[in-house]
Short mmCIF file of C-alpha atoms and ligand atoms in Angstrom, two decimals:
data_model
loop_
_atom_site.label_atom_id
_atom_site.label_comp_id
_atom_site.label_asym_id
_atom_site.label_seq_id
_atom_site.Cartn_x
_atom_site.Cartn_y
_atom_site.Cartn_z
CA MET A 1 -1.29 -2.66 22.23
CA THR A 2 -1.15 -4.21 18.77
CA VAL A 3 -0.64 -1.71 16.04
CA ARG A 4 -3.38 -1.43 13.41
CA HIS A 5 -2.41 -1.25 9.75
CA PHE A 6 -4.48 -0.47 6.66
CA ARG A 7 -2.92 -2.75 4.04
CA SER A 8 -6.27 -3.52 2.46
CA LEU A 9 -9.90 -2.82 3.36
CA LEU A 10 -9.97 -6.18 5.12
CA ASP A 11 -7.81 -4.73 7.88
CA VAL A 12 -11.05 -3.20 9.23
CA ASN A 13 -14.38 -4.89 9.90
CA SER A 14 -17.77 -3.78 8.58
CA GLN A 15 -18.63 -1.78 11.67
CA GLU A 16 -15.27 -0.01 11.67
CA LEU A 17 -15.59 0.82 7.98
CA LEU A 18 -19.03 2.34 8.56
CA GLN A 19 -17.60 4.30 11.48
CA ILE A 20 -14.73 5.69 9.35
CA ILE A 21 -17.15 6.68 6.56
CA SER A 22 -19.47 8.48 8.93
CA ARG A 23 -16.57 10.20 10.74
CA ALA A 24 -15.27 11.36 7.34
CA SER A 25 -18.56 13.18 6.74
CA GLU A 26 -18.36 14.72 10.22
CA LEU A 27 -14.80 15.92 9.64
CA LYS A 28 -15.89 17.37 6.29
CA LYS A 29 -18.57 19.39 8.08
CA MET A 30 -16.15 20.56 10.76
CA LEU A 31 -13.70 21.77 8.14
CA ALA A 32 -16.45 23.61 6.24
CA GLU A 33 -17.58 25.31 9.46
CA GLY A 34 -14.02 26.32 10.33
CA ALA A 35 -14.05 24.28 13.55
CA THR A 36 -10.63 23.58 15.00
CA HIS A 37 -9.85 19.89 14.81
CA GLU A 38 -6.19 19.49 15.62
CA PHE A 39 -6.56 15.88 16.68
CA LEU A 40 -3.06 14.88 15.49
CA LYS A 41 -1.12 17.84 16.85
CA ASN A 42 2.64 17.21 16.68
CA LYS A 43 2.14 13.86 14.94
CA SER A 44 3.91 13.13 11.69
CA LEU A 45 3.25 10.93 8.71
CA ALA A 46 5.99 9.61 6.40
CA MET A 47 4.76 9.15 2.83
CA ILE A 48 6.72 6.88 0.50
CA PHE A 49 5.79 7.33 -3.16
CA GLU A 50 7.29 4.89 -5.65
CA LYS A 51 4.60 5.89 -8.19
CA SER A 52 3.16 9.27 -9.21
CA SER A 53 0.27 10.88 -7.36
CA THR A 54 -1.76 14.05 -7.18
CA ARG A 55 -4.80 13.25 -5.01
CA THR A 56 -3.20 10.81 -2.57
CA ARG A 57 -0.22 13.02 -1.85
CA VAL A 58 -2.15 16.26 -1.53
CA SER A 59 -4.99 14.78 0.53
CA PHE A 60 -2.63 13.16 3.05
CA GLU A 61 -0.46 16.27 3.27
CA ALA A 62 -3.35 18.70 3.59
CA GLY A 63 -5.12 16.33 6.02
CA MET A 64 -2.12 16.14 8.34
CA THR A 65 -1.75 19.93 8.25
CA GLN A 66 -5.44 20.44 9.09
CA PHE A 67 -5.05 17.98 11.96
CA GLY A 68 -2.18 20.08 13.38
CA GLY A 69 0.44 17.54 12.35
CA SER A 70 2.89 17.27 9.49
CA SER A 71 3.92 14.95 6.67
CA ILE A 72 7.21 14.01 5.04
CA PHE A 73 7.35 13.13 1.34
CA LEU A 74 9.86 10.43 0.39
CA SER A 75 10.57 9.20 -3.12
CA PRO A 76 13.13 6.57 -4.15
CA ALA A 77 14.96 9.28 -6.11
CA ASP A 78 15.88 11.26 -3.02
CA SER A 79 15.83 8.67 -0.23
CA GLN A 80 18.06 5.66 0.41
CA LEU A 81 15.28 3.41 -0.88
CA GLY A 82 16.43 4.28 -4.38
CA ARG A 83 19.94 3.10 -3.49
CA GLY A 84 18.75 -0.28 -2.29
CA GLU A 85 18.14 0.13 1.46
CA PRO A 86 15.77 -2.75 2.29
CA ILE A 87 12.13 -1.87 2.94
CA ALA A 88 12.26 -3.73 6.26
CA ASP A 89 15.16 -1.56 7.48
CA THR A 90 13.36 1.55 6.24
CA ALA A 91 10.29 0.51 8.26
CA ARG A 92 12.33 0.00 11.41
CA VAL A 93 13.97 3.41 11.08
CA LEU A 94 10.88 5.40 10.09
CA SER A 95 8.73 3.92 12.81
CA ARG A 96 11.20 5.23 15.43
CA MET A 97 10.69 8.76 14.10
CA VAL A 98 7.13 9.17 12.80
CA ASP A 99 3.65 8.16 13.97
CA ALA A 100 2.42 6.52 10.76
CA ILE A 101 3.73 5.50 7.35
CA MET A 102 1.86 5.71 4.06
CA VAL A 103 3.24 3.89 1.04
CA ARG A 104 2.36 3.85 -2.66
CA THR A 105 4.26 1.13 -4.43
CA PHE A 106 4.14 -1.68 -7.01
CA SER A 107 4.14 -5.04 -5.26
CA HIS A 108 1.68 -5.54 -2.42
CA GLU A 109 4.44 -7.52 -0.67
CA THR A 110 6.23 -4.21 -0.06
CA VAL A 111 3.31 -2.99 2.05
CA GLU A 112 3.20 -6.30 3.91
CA SER A 113 6.92 -6.14 4.59
CA LEU A 114 6.72 -2.54 5.79
CA ALA A 115 3.88 -3.46 8.13
CA GLU A 116 5.67 -6.51 9.50
CA ASN A 117 8.65 -4.37 10.44
CA SER A 118 6.90 -1.22 11.58
CA SER A 119 5.84 -0.36 15.10
CA VAL A 120 3.51 2.37 13.77
CA PRO A 121 0.47 2.03 11.46
CA VAL A 122 1.20 1.43 7.78
CA ILE A 123 -1.33 2.69 5.23
CA ASN A 124 -1.57 1.38 1.68
CA GLY A 125 -1.75 4.37 -0.64
CA LEU A 126 -2.05 2.05 -3.69
CA THR A 127 -0.30 -1.10 -4.84
CA ASP A 128 -0.68 -3.15 -8.01
CA SER A 129 -3.24 -5.20 -6.06
CA TYR A 130 -5.33 -2.76 -4.01
CA HIS A 131 -6.28 0.89 -3.51
CA PRO A 132 -8.20 0.84 -0.21
CA CYS A 133 -7.95 4.59 0.56
CA GLN A 134 -9.83 5.32 -2.66
CA LEU A 135 -12.64 3.00 -1.58
CA LEU A 136 -13.11 4.96 1.63
CA ALA A 137 -13.75 8.08 -0.46
CA ASP A 138 -15.94 6.25 -2.98
CA MET A 139 -18.11 4.78 -0.27
CA GLN A 140 -18.35 8.10 1.56
CA THR A 141 -19.49 9.68 -1.71
CA TYR A 142 -22.18 7.05 -2.20
CA PHE A 143 -23.44 7.29 1.39
CA GLU A 144 -23.57 11.10 1.26
CA SER A 145 -25.43 11.22 -2.03
CA ARG A 146 -27.66 8.15 -1.97
CA GLY A 147 -27.63 6.69 1.58
CA ASN A 148 -26.65 3.19 2.63
CA ILE A 149 -25.17 1.03 -0.12
CA GLN A 150 -26.23 -2.25 1.54
CA GLY A 151 -28.23 -4.42 -0.86
CA LYS A 152 -27.56 -2.15 -3.85
CA ARG A 153 -26.03 -3.23 -7.12
CA VAL A 154 -22.71 -1.71 -8.17
CA SER A 155 -21.13 -2.15 -11.62
CA TRP A 156 -17.44 -2.22 -12.37
CA ILE A 157 -16.66 -1.74 -16.07
CA GLY A 158 -13.18 -2.39 -17.49
CA ASP A 159 -9.91 -3.65 -16.06
CA GLY A 160 -10.00 -6.04 -13.10
CA ASN A 161 -7.24 -4.00 -11.47
CA ASN A 162 -6.28 -2.73 -8.00
CA MET A 163 -9.45 -0.61 -7.80
CA CYS A 164 -11.65 -3.52 -8.88
CA ASN A 165 -10.07 -5.79 -6.24
CA SER A 166 -10.79 -3.17 -3.60
CA TYR A 167 -14.41 -2.88 -4.78
CA ILE A 168 -14.76 -6.63 -4.15
CA ASN A 169 -13.53 -6.13 -0.58
CA ALA A 170 -15.95 -3.21 -0.13
CA ALA A 171 -18.83 -5.35 -1.43
CA LYS A 172 -18.04 -7.94 1.23
CA LEU A 173 -17.76 -5.45 4.10
CA LEU A 174 -20.73 -3.28 3.14
CA ASP A 175 -22.96 -6.07 1.83
CA PHE A 176 -23.64 -4.94 -1.74
CA GLU A 177 -23.76 -6.78 -5.03
CA LEU A 178 -20.95 -6.17 -7.51
CA CYS A 179 -21.22 -6.95 -11.18
CA ILE A 180 -17.89 -6.79 -13.02
CA ALA A 181 -17.68 -6.56 -16.82
CA CYS A 182 -14.16 -7.08 -18.14
CA PRO A 183 -12.61 -8.55 -21.28
CA PRO A 184 -11.09 -12.06 -21.08
CA GLY A 185 -7.60 -11.90 -19.57
CA TYR A 186 -8.33 -8.82 -17.46
CA GLU A 187 -10.16 -10.40 -14.53
CA PRO A 188 -9.65 -9.33 -10.89
CA MET A 189 -7.87 -11.61 -8.41
CA GLN A 190 -9.29 -15.12 -8.66
CA SER A 191 -9.01 -15.70 -4.91
CA LEU A 192 -11.26 -12.68 -4.29
CA LEU A 193 -13.80 -13.91 -6.85
CA ASP A 194 -13.78 -17.36 -5.23
CA ALA A 195 -14.22 -15.94 -1.74
CA ASN A 196 -17.14 -13.68 -2.75
CA LYS A 197 -19.14 -15.86 -5.14
CA ASP A 198 -22.35 -14.99 -3.32
CA ARG A 199 -22.22 -11.29 -4.24
CA VAL A 200 -19.67 -10.76 -7.01
CA HIS A 201 -20.57 -11.66 -10.58
CA LEU A 202 -18.33 -11.58 -13.62
CA VAL A 203 -19.82 -10.91 -17.07
CA ARG A 204 -18.40 -9.96 -20.46
CA ASP A 205 -21.15 -7.57 -21.56
CA PRO A 206 -21.03 -4.09 -19.95
CA GLN A 207 -24.75 -3.57 -20.66
CA GLN A 208 -25.64 -6.68 -18.69
CA ALA A 209 -23.43 -5.44 -15.85
CA VAL A 210 -25.12 -2.05 -15.42
CA ILE A 211 -28.75 -3.20 -15.34
CA ASP A 212 -30.38 -2.25 -12.00
CA SER A 213 -27.18 -0.55 -10.93
CA SER A 214 -27.07 2.35 -8.48
CA LEU A 215 -23.38 3.03 -8.98
CA VAL A 216 -21.34 2.63 -12.14
CA THR A 217 -17.59 2.93 -11.90
CA THR A 218 -14.49 2.37 -13.98
CA ASP A 219 -10.78 3.17 -14.10
CA VAL A 220 -8.02 3.65 -16.65
CA TRP A 221 -7.33 0.78 -19.01
CA ALA A 222 -3.58 0.86 -18.33
CA SER A 223 -2.57 1.43 -14.73
CA MET A 224 0.72 2.85 -13.53
CA GLY A 225 3.45 0.39 -14.50
CA GLN A 226 1.47 -0.91 -17.54
CA GLU A 227 2.19 2.03 -19.84
CA GLU A 228 3.82 -0.15 -22.48
CA GLU A 229 0.58 -2.15 -22.82
CA GLN A 230 -1.48 0.98 -23.55
CA GLN A 231 -1.95 0.37 -27.30
CA LYS A 232 -2.93 -3.28 -26.87
CA ARG A 233 -5.32 -2.37 -24.09
CA ILE A 234 -7.02 0.33 -26.21
CA VAL A 235 -7.94 -2.47 -28.63
CA ASP A 236 -8.88 -5.02 -25.95
CA PHE A 237 -11.10 -2.57 -24.03
CA ALA A 238 -12.71 -0.91 -27.06
CA ASP A 239 -16.21 -2.14 -26.05
CA PHE A 240 -15.81 -1.11 -22.42
CA GLU A 241 -16.22 2.65 -22.50
CA VAL A 242 -18.75 4.01 -20.00
CA SER A 243 -20.87 6.05 -22.41
CA SER A 244 -24.24 7.79 -22.03
CA GLU A 245 -25.77 4.90 -23.92
CA LEU A 246 -24.33 2.46 -21.37
CA MET A 247 -25.46 4.63 -18.44
CA SER A 248 -29.00 4.67 -19.87
CA HIS A 249 -29.28 0.95 -18.95
CA ALA A 250 -28.46 1.62 -15.26
CA ASN A 251 -30.94 3.05 -12.76
CA SER A 252 -32.00 6.57 -13.73
CA ASP A 253 -30.41 8.03 -10.58
CA ALA A 254 -27.25 5.89 -10.77
CA ILE A 255 -24.11 7.81 -9.91
CA PHE A 256 -20.87 7.57 -11.83
CA LEU A 257 -17.53 7.42 -9.98
CA HIS A 258 -13.93 7.28 -11.18
CA CYS A 259 -10.87 7.39 -8.92
CA LEU A 260 -9.12 9.72 -11.41
CA PRO A 261 -7.04 10.54 -13.33
CA ALA A 262 -9.44 9.76 -16.20
CA HIS A 263 -8.97 9.44 -19.93
CA ARG A 264 -12.00 11.00 -21.61
CA GLY A 265 -12.80 9.10 -24.80
CA GLU A 266 -11.27 5.86 -23.48
CA GLU A 267 -12.76 4.28 -20.34
CA VAL A 268 -15.33 7.09 -19.96
CA SER A 269 -16.91 9.54 -22.37
CA ALA A 270 -16.65 13.27 -21.68
CA GLU A 271 -20.46 13.39 -21.56
CA VAL A 272 -20.65 10.87 -18.69
CA ILE A 273 -17.83 12.24 -16.54
CA ASP A 274 -19.15 15.80 -16.92
CA ASP A 275 -22.80 14.83 -16.27
CA PRO A 276 -24.55 15.92 -13.02
CA ASN A 277 -24.80 12.25 -11.99
CA SER A 278 -21.02 12.01 -12.09
CA LEU A 279 -19.75 12.74 -8.59
CA VAL A 280 -16.08 12.44 -9.38
CA TRP A 281 -15.10 15.85 -7.95
CA GLU A 282 -16.91 15.16 -4.69
CA GLU A 283 -15.22 11.75 -4.69
CA ALA A 284 -11.79 13.35 -5.15
CA GLU A 285 -12.48 15.83 -2.35
CA ASN A 286 -13.60 13.01 -0.09
CA ARG A 287 -10.12 11.50 -0.26
CA LEU A 288 -9.14 14.28 2.15
CA HIS A 289 -11.94 13.71 4.63
CA ALA A 290 -11.89 9.91 4.45
CA GLN A 291 -8.14 9.71 5.01
CA LYS A 292 -8.35 12.09 7.94
CA ALA A 293 -10.95 9.77 9.44
CA LEU A 294 -8.64 6.83 8.74
CA LEU A 295 -5.61 8.55 10.34
CA GLU A 296 -7.67 9.40 13.39
CA PHE A 297 -8.97 5.82 13.60
CA LEU A 298 -5.48 4.31 13.35
CA LEU A 299 -3.71 6.81 15.63
CA CYS A 300 -6.30 7.73 18.23
CA SER A 301 -8.55 4.73 18.85
N1 CP B 401 -7.07 8.40 -7.31
C1 CP B 401 -5.79 8.56 -6.95
O1 CP B 401 -5.24 7.83 -6.16
O2 CP B 401 -5.17 9.63 -7.52
P1 CP B 401 -3.62 9.96 -7.49
O3 CP B 401 -2.92 8.93 -8.32
O4 CP B 401 -3.53 11.34 -8.09
O5 CP B 401 -3.14 9.93 -6.08
N1 NVA B 402 -5.57 1.73 -11.42
C1 NVA B 402 -4.89 3.02 -11.40
C2 NVA B 402 -5.39 3.85 -10.26
C3 NVA B 402 -4.77 5.22 -10.18
C4 NVA B 402 -5.25 6.00 -9.00
C5 NVA B 402 -3.40 2.77 -11.28
O1 NVA B 402 -3.00 1.89 -10.52
O2 NVA B 402 -2.63 3.46 -11.96
#
């Protein structure tokens, strides 16, 4: 049997993505009702973190525990990765001991290399290019609060970063329109724009991007690894804050999402993130349920 990986959203098809989202909501209900769901009893997940994390680490760890399994946290500082053991060798070793590997790293090539050399599923927990696990939670949050996203308009405001690239993949798989407003020089991957011309539009004016939108989303202006560009980015993104004024041009019931952590007063105002139409806490919680659905999909189907 060929092993399934989750390097980007495009490792699943539309039907599988819908299935994972709906299963995530089911697992959420089971947990709330206290139903036993030890579907990964005695299974273990290795988690390699080369960047910081709160949500991704805790949701995978808690998820594996709830499933009756366990997880192992590995950082370069206290594993041989930090002393130069090749990622391919690490993949070969880990996949003889655990049932799945999650990795958060810089270059997307690292995830590809892990997957090529692993006999167990490899999950991308964020790279400089993509953050597909976050999209599972974002889409679950939209479906639970507003129904099917097909045919809706979604607006991305700010940096064309890993999250933005993953929104483009979600637009393709779930058939929605995505309007991206970013400053010149901060565009998402050109190959993704080229491949999705029919549904992804790039504009420079955030107000134009949010018109008719059902979901407005953004992310930090400087991602992990770009800290030294923070001051320049504050200037370049000055007109890209998601404010109440900007939200007033979207649909009146538009929801606001942010993968978190957020910088109030930069990419989003305190008023918007703390508004009832901001579902960021639900979205953060859904990381747990969505990733459990993903683990079950990769390990049990
Ligand atoms: N959204 C997200 O991935 O959060 P962490 O960096 O805390 O994992
Ligand atoms: N774009 C952000 C997402 C953090 C979850 C980063 O890569 O740092």
